[in-house]
PDB file of C-alpha atoms in Angstrom:
ATOM      1  CA  UNK A 136     131.972 140.462 -61.662  1.00 84.00           C
ATOM      2  CA  UNK A 137     135.282 142.325 -61.920  1.00 90.00           C
ATOM      3  CA  UNK A 138     138.006 140.753 -59.814  1.00 93.00           C
ATOM      4  CA  UNK A 139     141.631 141.437 -58.898  1.00 97.00           C
ATOM      5  CA  UNK A 140     143.965 138.908 -57.263  1.00 98.00           C
ATOM      6  CA  UNK A 141     147.405 139.905 -56.042  1.00 98.00           C
ATOM      7  CA  UNK A 142     150.260 137.572 -55.186  1.00 97.00           C
ATOM      8  CA  UNK A 143     152.129 136.979 -53.050  1.00 97.00           C
ATOM      9  CA  UNK A 144     150.246 138.362 -50.046  1.00 97.00           C
ATOM     10  CA  UNK A 145     153.560 139.201 -48.396  1.00 98.00           C
ATOM     11  CA  UNK A 146     157.128 139.360 -49.666  1.00 98.00           C
ATOM     12  CA  UNK A 147     160.302 139.819 -47.706  1.00 98.00           C
ATOM     13  CA  UNK A 148     163.451 140.871 -49.602  1.00 98.00           C
ATOM     14  CA  UNK A 149     166.979 141.807 -48.734  1.00 98.00           C
ATOM     15  CA  UNK A 150     168.121 145.229 -49.849  1.00 97.00           C
ATOM     16  CA  UNK A 151     169.222 144.967 -53.473  1.00 97.00           C
ATOM     17  CA  UNK A 152     167.319 141.726 -54.135  1.00 97.00           C
ATOM     18  CA  UNK A 153     165.086 142.324 -57.173  1.00 98.00           C
ATOM     19  CA  UNK A 154     161.645 140.709 -57.474  1.00 98.00           C
ATOM     20  CA  UNK A 155     158.178 141.037 -59.019  1.00 98.00           C
ATOM     21  CA  UNK A 156     154.651 141.402 -57.680  1.00 98.00           C
ATOM     22  CA  UNK A 157     151.740 139.929 -59.616  1.00 98.00           C
ATOM     23  CA  UNK A 158     148.240 141.285 -60.246  1.00 98.00           C
ATOM     24  CA  UNK A 159     145.787 139.015 -62.081  1.00 98.00           C
ATOM     25  CA  UNK A 160     142.482 140.500 -63.170  1.00 96.00           C
ATOM     26  CA  UNK A 161     139.174 139.698 -64.806  1.00 93.00           C
ATOM     27  CA  UNK A 162     137.213 142.694 -65.982  1.00 89.00           C
ATOM     28  CA  UNK A 163     134.502 143.554 -68.488  1.00 84.00           C
ATOM     29  CA  UNK A 164     136.639 145.569 -70.851  1.00 87.00           C
ATOM     30  CA  UNK A 165     139.673 147.147 -69.224  1.00 90.00           C
ATOM     31  CA  UNK A 166     139.621 150.923 -69.081  1.00 91.00           C
ATOM     32  CA  UNK A 167     142.729 151.193 -66.944  1.00 94.00           C
ATOM     33  CA  UNK A 168     144.912 149.303 -64.464  1.00 96.00           C
ATOM     34  CA  UNK A 169     146.365 151.268 -61.576  1.00 97.00           C
ATOM     35  CA  UNK A 170     149.192 150.629 -59.118  1.00 98.00           C
ATOM     36  CA  UNK A 171     149.284 152.368 -55.770  1.00 98.00           C
ATOM     37  CA  UNK A 172     151.635 152.271 -52.795  1.00 98.00           C
ATOM     38  CA  UNK A 173     150.181 152.450 -49.290  1.00 98.00           C
ATOM     39  CA  UNK A 174     152.106 153.069 -46.081  1.00 97.00           C
ATOM     40  CA  UNK A 175     150.546 152.022 -42.742  1.00 96.00           C
ATOM     41  CA  UNK A 176     147.763 154.366 -41.624  1.00 94.00           C
ATOM     42  CA  UNK A 177     147.907 156.447 -44.810  1.00 96.00           C
ATOM     43  CA  UNK A 178     145.936 156.734 -48.027  1.00 97.00           C
ATOM     44  CA  UNK A 179     147.079 155.041 -51.237  1.00 98.00           C
ATOM     45  CA  UNK A 180     149.718 156.933 -53.214  1.00 97.00           C
ATOM     46  CA  UNK A 181     149.438 156.756 -56.998  1.00 97.00           C
ATOM     47  CA  UNK A 182     152.274 155.083 -58.893  1.00 98.00           C
ATOM     48  CA  UNK A 183     151.215 154.085 -62.428  1.00 96.00           C
ATOM     49  CA  UNK A 184     148.315 153.801 -64.849  1.00 96.00           C
ATOM     50  CA  UNK A 185     148.422 151.236 -67.672  1.00 96.00           C
ATOM     51  CA  UNK A 186     145.822 151.181 -70.426  1.00 94.00           C
ATOM     52  CA  UNK A 187     146.675 148.465 -72.953  1.00 93.00           C
ATOM     53  CA  UNK A 188     148.526 145.162 -73.216  1.00 95.00           C
ATOM     54  CA  UNK A 189     152.220 145.623 -73.868  1.00 96.00           C
ATOM     55  CA  UNK A 190     152.380 148.977 -72.126  1.00 97.00           C
ATOM     56  CA  UNK A 191     155.198 149.602 -69.627  1.00 97.00           C
ATOM     57  CA  UNK A 192     155.815 152.447 -67.179  1.00 97.00           C
ATOM     58  CA  UNK A 193     158.902 153.130 -65.043  1.00 97.00           C
ATOM     59  CA  UNK A 194     159.630 155.253 -62.027  1.00 95.00           C
ATOM     60  CA  UNK A 195     162.925 155.015 -60.159  1.00 95.00           C
ATOM     61  CA  UNK A 196     163.287 151.359 -59.050  1.00 96.00           C
ATOM     62  CA  UNK A 197     159.763 150.391 -60.124  1.00 98.00           C
ATOM     63  CA  UNK A 198     158.537 149.162 -63.496  1.00 98.00           C
ATOM     64  CA  UNK A 199     154.955 148.160 -64.262  1.00 98.00           C
ATOM     65  CA  UNK A 200     153.930 145.975 -67.199  1.00 98.00           C
ATOM     66  CA  UNK A 201     150.557 144.856 -68.527  1.00 97.00           C
ATOM     67  CA  UNK A 202     149.235 141.833 -70.432  1.00 95.00           C
ATOM     68  CA  UNK A 203     145.631 140.917 -71.252  1.00 92.00           C
ATOM     69  CA  UNK A 204     145.267 138.973 -68.003  1.00 94.00           C
ATOM     70  CA  UNK A 205     147.812 140.315 -65.548  1.00 97.00           C
ATOM     71  CA  UNK A 206     150.164 143.073 -64.548  1.00 98.00           C
ATOM     72  CA  UNK A 207     153.555 142.893 -62.913  1.00 98.00           C
ATOM     73  CA  UNK A 208     155.299 145.402 -60.697  1.00 98.00           C
ATOM     74  CA  UNK A 209     159.025 144.807 -60.959  1.00 98.00           C
ATOM     75  CA  UNK A 210     161.218 146.164 -58.178  1.00 98.00           C
ATOM     76  CA  UNK A 211     164.892 146.490 -59.045  1.00 98.00           C
ATOM     77  CA  UNK A 212     167.497 146.685 -56.282  1.00 98.00           C
ATOM     78  CA  UNK A 213     164.950 147.652 -53.614  1.00 97.00           C
ATOM     79  CA  UNK A 214     165.803 149.789 -50.599  1.00 98.00           C
ATOM     80  CA  UNK A 215     164.236 149.666 -47.120  1.00 98.00           C
ATOM     81  CA  UNK A 216     162.185 152.765 -47.955  1.00 97.00           C
ATOM     82  CA  UNK A 217     160.362 150.717 -50.614  1.00 98.00           C
ATOM     83  CA  UNK A 218     158.716 148.750 -47.798  1.00 98.00           C
ATOM     84  CA  UNK A 219     154.943 149.273 -48.100  1.00 98.00           C
ATOM     85  CA  UNK A 220     151.780 147.566 -49.298  1.00 98.00           C
ATOM     86  CA  UNK A 221     151.387 147.709 -53.072  1.00 98.00           C
ATOM     87  CA  UNK A 222     147.811 147.788 -54.343  1.00 98.00           C
ATOM     88  CA  UNK A 223     146.568 146.971 -57.834  1.00 98.00           C
ATOM     89  CA  UNK A 224     143.185 148.189 -59.093  1.00 98.00           C
ATOM     90  CA  UNK A 225     141.196 147.982 -62.317  1.00 95.00           C
ATOM     91  CA  UNK A 226     138.584 150.252 -63.809  1.00 93.00           C
ATOM     92  CA  UNK A 227     136.118 148.613 -66.168  1.00 88.00           C
ATOM     93  CA  UNK A 228     135.233 150.171 -69.476  1.00 76.00           C
ATOM     94  CA  UNK A 229     131.854 148.574 -70.104  1.00 67.00           C
ATOM     95  CA  UNK A 230     128.866 150.190 -68.399  1.00 70.00           C
ATOM     96  CA  UNK A 231     130.756 153.352 -67.669  1.00 70.00           C
ATOM     97  CA  UNK A 232     131.389 152.571 -63.995  1.00 80.00           C
ATOM     98  CA  UNK A 233     133.821 154.949 -62.362  1.00 86.00           C
ATOM     99  CA  UNK A 234     134.770 152.689 -59.489  1.00 92.00           C
ATOM    100  CA  UNK A 235     138.152 151.113 -58.957  1.00 95.00           C
ATOM    101  CA  UNK A 236     138.158 147.434 -57.974  1.00 96.00           C
ATOM    102  CA  UNK A 237     141.173 146.715 -55.780  1.00 98.00           C
ATOM    103  CA  UNK A 238     143.079 143.585 -54.875  1.00 98.00           C
ATOM    104  CA  UNK A 239     144.069 142.899 -51.274  1.00 98.00           C
ATOM    105  CA  UNK A 240     147.601 144.091 -51.869  1.00 98.00           C
ATOM    106  CA  UNK A 241     151.115 142.705 -51.464  1.00 98.00           C
ATOM    107  CA  UNK A 242     152.932 143.705 -48.304  1.00 98.00           C
ATOM    108  CA  UNK A 243     156.595 144.224 -49.182  1.00 98.00           C
ATOM    109  CA  UNK A 244     159.311 144.321 -46.534  1.00 98.00           C
ATOM    110  CA  UNK A 245     162.863 145.198 -47.561  1.00 98.00           C
ATOM    111  CA  UNK A 246     165.488 144.435 -44.938  1.00 97.00           C
ATOM    112  CA  UNK A 247     168.771 146.380 -44.833  1.00 96.00           C
TER     113      UNK A 247
ATOM    114  CA  UNK B 284     149.860 171.134 -50.006  1.00 52.00           C
ATOM    115  CA  UNK B 285     147.222 170.898 -52.747  1.00 77.00           C
ATOM    116  CA  UNK B 286     146.294 167.231 -52.306  1.00 94.00           C
ATOM    117  CA  UNK B 287     143.028 165.698 -51.136  1.00 97.00           C
ATOM    118  CA  UNK B 288     142.349 166.492 -47.485  1.00 97.00           C
ATOM    119  CA  UNK B 289     140.058 164.690 -45.050  1.00 98.00           C
ATOM    120  CA  UNK B 290     138.769 165.645 -41.636  1.00 97.00           C
ATOM    121  CA  UNK B 291     138.903 164.321 -38.996  1.00 98.00           C
ATOM    122  CA  UNK B 292     141.834 161.940 -39.339  1.00 97.00           C
ATOM    123  CA  UNK B 293     140.606 159.798 -36.458  1.00 98.00           C
ATOM    124  CA  UNK B 294     137.170 159.349 -34.919  1.00 98.00           C
ATOM    125  CA  UNK B 295     136.184 157.189 -31.971  1.00 98.00           C
ATOM    126  CA  UNK B 296     132.482 156.854 -31.288  1.00 98.00           C
ATOM    127  CA  UNK B 297     130.066 154.665 -29.390  1.00 98.00           C
ATOM    128  CA  UNK B 298     127.717 152.276 -31.096  1.00 98.00           C
ATOM    129  CA  UNK B 299     124.503 153.995 -32.114  1.00 98.00           C
ATOM    130  CA  UNK B 300     125.992 157.465 -32.525  1.00 98.00           C
ATOM    131  CA  UNK B 301     126.036 159.409 -35.799  1.00 98.00           C
ATOM    132  CA  UNK B 302     129.305 160.519 -37.379  1.00 98.00           C
ATOM    133  CA  UNK B 303     130.147 162.805 -40.296  1.00 98.00           C
ATOM    134  CA  UNK B 304     133.362 162.981 -42.292  1.00 98.00           C
ATOM    135  CA  UNK B 305     134.499 165.707 -44.649  1.00 98.00           C
ATOM    136  CA  UNK B 306     136.569 165.483 -47.828  1.00 98.00           C
ATOM    137  CA  UNK B 307     138.100 168.403 -49.736  1.00 97.00           C
ATOM    138  CA  UNK B 308     139.218 167.288 -53.202  1.00 96.00           C
ATOM    139  CA  UNK B 309     142.086 168.647 -55.238  1.00 94.00           C
ATOM    140  CA  UNK B 310     141.126 172.073 -56.540  1.00 91.00           C
ATOM    141  CA  UNK B 311     139.121 171.950 -59.782  1.00 85.00           C
ATOM    142  CA  UNK B 312     138.674 168.166 -59.646  1.00 92.00           C
ATOM    143  CA  UNK B 313     135.067 167.564 -60.663  1.00 92.00           C
ATOM    144  CA  UNK B 314     134.876 163.862 -59.743  1.00 95.00           C
ATOM    145  CA  UNK B 315     134.936 162.654 -56.156  1.00 97.00           C
ATOM    146  CA  UNK B 316     134.846 159.136 -54.710  1.00 97.00           C
ATOM    147  CA  UNK B 317     134.416 157.502 -51.302  1.00 98.00           C
ATOM    148  CA  UNK B 318     135.931 154.123 -50.425  1.00 98.00           C
ATOM    149  CA  UNK B 319     136.103 152.034 -47.265  1.00 97.00           C
ATOM    150  CA  UNK B 320     139.105 149.935 -46.280  1.00 98.00           C
ATOM    151  CA  UNK B 321     139.315 147.333 -43.520  1.00 97.00           C
ATOM    152  CA  UNK B 322     142.480 145.736 -42.186  1.00 95.00           C
ATOM    153  CA  UNK B 323     144.211 143.483 -44.694  1.00 94.00           C
ATOM    154  CA  UNK B 324     141.831 144.397 -47.526  1.00 97.00           C
ATOM    155  CA  UNK B 325     141.991 146.737 -50.467  1.00 97.00           C
ATOM    156  CA  UNK B 326     139.706 149.774 -50.590  1.00 98.00           C
ATOM    157  CA  UNK B 327     136.062 149.060 -51.492  1.00 97.00           C
ATOM    158  CA  UNK B 328     134.032 151.543 -53.511  1.00 96.00           C
ATOM    159  CA  UNK B 329     131.126 153.281 -51.778  1.00 97.00           C
ATOM    160  CA  UNK B 330     129.949 156.144 -53.965  1.00 96.00           C
ATOM    161  CA  UNK B 331     130.881 158.592 -56.731  1.00 95.00           C
ATOM    162  CA  UNK B 332     130.019 162.219 -57.504  1.00 95.00           C
ATOM    163  CA  UNK B 333     130.448 164.186 -60.684  1.00 94.00           C
ATOM    164  CA  UNK B 334     130.191 167.809 -59.630  1.00 93.00           C
ATOM    165  CA  UNK B 335     127.215 167.840 -57.219  1.00 94.00           C
ATOM    166  CA  UNK B 336     125.435 164.818 -58.717  1.00 94.00           C
ATOM    167  CA  UNK B 337     125.748 161.450 -56.996  1.00 94.00           C
ATOM    168  CA  UNK B 338     125.956 159.133 -60.005  1.00 93.00           C
ATOM    169  CA  UNK B 339     126.959 155.777 -58.562  1.00 92.00           C
ATOM    170  CA  UNK B 340     126.365 153.982 -55.252  1.00 93.00           C
ATOM    171  CA  UNK B 341     127.591 150.612 -54.087  1.00 92.00           C
ATOM    172  CA  UNK B 342     125.346 147.997 -52.492  1.00 88.00           C
ATOM    173  CA  UNK B 343     127.705 148.423 -49.523  1.00 80.00           C
ATOM    174  CA  UNK B 344     126.131 151.825 -48.948  1.00 84.00           C
ATOM    175  CA  UNK B 345     123.278 150.855 -46.649  1.00 87.00           C
ATOM    176  CA  UNK B 346     120.412 153.137 -45.641  1.00 92.00           C
ATOM    177  CA  UNK B 347     122.482 154.314 -42.685  1.00 96.00           C
ATOM    178  CA  UNK B 348     125.053 155.877 -45.017  1.00 96.00           C
ATOM    179  CA  UNK B 349     124.499 159.122 -46.870  1.00 96.00           C
ATOM    180  CA  UNK B 350     126.872 161.273 -48.876  1.00 97.00           C
ATOM    181  CA  UNK B 351     126.524 164.777 -50.242  1.00 96.00           C
ATOM    182  CA  UNK B 352     128.480 167.191 -52.358  1.00 96.00           C
ATOM    183  CA  UNK B 353     126.214 170.236 -52.264  1.00 91.00           C
ATOM    184  CA  UNK B 354     128.207 172.757 -54.295  1.00 86.00           C
ATOM    185  CA  UNK B 355     130.375 170.407 -56.276  1.00 85.00           C
ATOM    186  CA  UNK B 356     133.379 171.121 -54.097  1.00 90.00           C
ATOM    187  CA  UNK B 357     133.794 169.404 -50.702  1.00 96.00           C
ATOM    188  CA  UNK B 358     131.830 166.281 -49.794  1.00 98.00           C
ATOM    189  CA  UNK B 359     130.497 164.814 -46.560  1.00 98.00           C
ATOM    190  CA  UNK B 360     129.834 161.185 -45.652  1.00 98.00           C
ATOM    191  CA  UNK B 361     127.457 160.567 -42.757  1.00 97.00           C
ATOM    192  CA  UNK B 362     126.920 157.276 -40.972  1.00 97.00           C
ATOM    193  CA  UNK B 363     123.837 157.076 -38.764  1.00 97.00           C
ATOM    194  CA  UNK B 364     123.413 154.662 -35.860  1.00 97.00           C
ATOM    195  CA  UNK B 365     126.967 153.372 -36.143  1.00 97.00           C
ATOM    196  CA  UNK B 366     127.684 149.681 -35.665  1.00 96.00           C
ATOM    197  CA  UNK B 367     130.948 147.972 -34.730  1.00 96.00           C
ATOM    198  CA  UNK B 368     131.169 146.634 -38.279  1.00 95.00           C
ATOM    199  CA  UNK B 369     131.489 150.219 -39.522  1.00 97.00           C
ATOM    200  CA  UNK B 370     134.966 150.439 -37.997  1.00 98.00           C
ATOM    201  CA  UNK B 371     137.295 151.026 -40.953  1.00 97.00           C
ATOM    202  CA  UNK B 372     139.390 153.586 -42.795  1.00 98.00           C
ATOM    203  CA  UNK B 373     137.199 155.847 -44.941  1.00 98.00           C
ATOM    204  CA  UNK B 374     139.066 157.140 -47.973  1.00 98.00           C
ATOM    205  CA  UNK B 375     138.204 159.948 -50.329  1.00 98.00           C
ATOM    206  CA  UNK B 376     139.663 160.325 -53.819  1.00 98.00           C
ATOM    207  CA  UNK B 377     139.276 162.857 -56.603  1.00 96.00           C
ATOM    208  CA  UNK B 378     140.101 163.219 -60.266  1.00 94.00           C
ATOM    209  CA  UNK B 379     139.693 165.825 -62.973  1.00 88.00           C
ATOM    210  CA  UNK B 380     138.536 166.096 -66.573  1.00 81.00           C
ATOM    211  CA  UNK B 381     141.649 164.903 -68.383  1.00 82.00           C
ATOM    212  CA  UNK B 382     142.647 161.818 -66.405  1.00 83.00           C
ATOM    213  CA  UNK B 383     141.111 158.686 -64.890  1.00 85.00           C
ATOM    214  CA  UNK B 384     143.709 158.541 -62.135  1.00 93.00           C
ATOM    215  CA  UNK B 385     142.128 158.835 -58.698  1.00 96.00           C
ATOM    216  CA  UNK B 386     144.213 160.642 -56.085  1.00 96.00           C
ATOM    217  CA  UNK B 387     143.511 159.624 -52.527  1.00 98.00           C
ATOM    218  CA  UNK B 388     143.422 161.571 -49.309  1.00 98.00           C
ATOM    219  CA  UNK B 389     144.959 160.420 -46.003  1.00 97.00           C
ATOM    220  CA  UNK B 390     141.723 158.821 -44.823  1.00 98.00           C
ATOM    221  CA  UNK B 391     139.568 159.000 -41.692  1.00 98.00           C
ATOM    222  CA  UNK B 392     140.043 156.115 -39.267  1.00 98.00           C
ATOM    223  CA  UNK B 393     136.702 155.287 -37.583  1.00 98.00           C
ATOM    224  CA  UNK B 394     136.566 153.154 -34.450  1.00 98.00           C
ATOM    225  CA  UNK B 395     133.124 152.179 -33.141  1.00 98.00           C
ATOM    226  CA  UNK B 396     133.150 150.959 -29.538  1.00 96.00           C
TER     227      UNK B 396
END
């Protein structure tokens, strides 16, 4: 069964203090790994899609990387507005399933 | 705004009542998905449509749940005889032909009393 584990569950940073969030996965043939940001009471907002090991994507203070077993979301010099829950999801290639399998998320708090 | 829209945003109902939610996907997106999210958890897949055909259903989708997408555009999710365990955020997502990225709507928050 496809599985996604995110760590830590919660992370508290000071503004400007860089860190990384981890997403470990087991999947029957990876079709894609997705990162989303979710603010309280809102739907997930798409950040990145990664397809193969070694791939990297960047957007402002965020950088996502992918290996065969895990993905990292690096946050450089975060600001308070980066506070949110970050969700990782995988889509399996085998069997043609369209569903995303999500982790529980990492709740990030950035203090000014 | 051309994103995914959902209606209503909030619904409070009594146990045993039926509820229906609507999702309007991004224009020209042929694939539509429903997920359910409870507090502290990631979204869980419920069902998937390609155009008007319902191609995939989760075991989570009990007999009390039904979803339709009659003309391949908007979709509805109905829950019959609601139970307190149905209280959750119901999320809709859509995607098009050239990408696998699913874009989510704002969700419908259901509270069953």
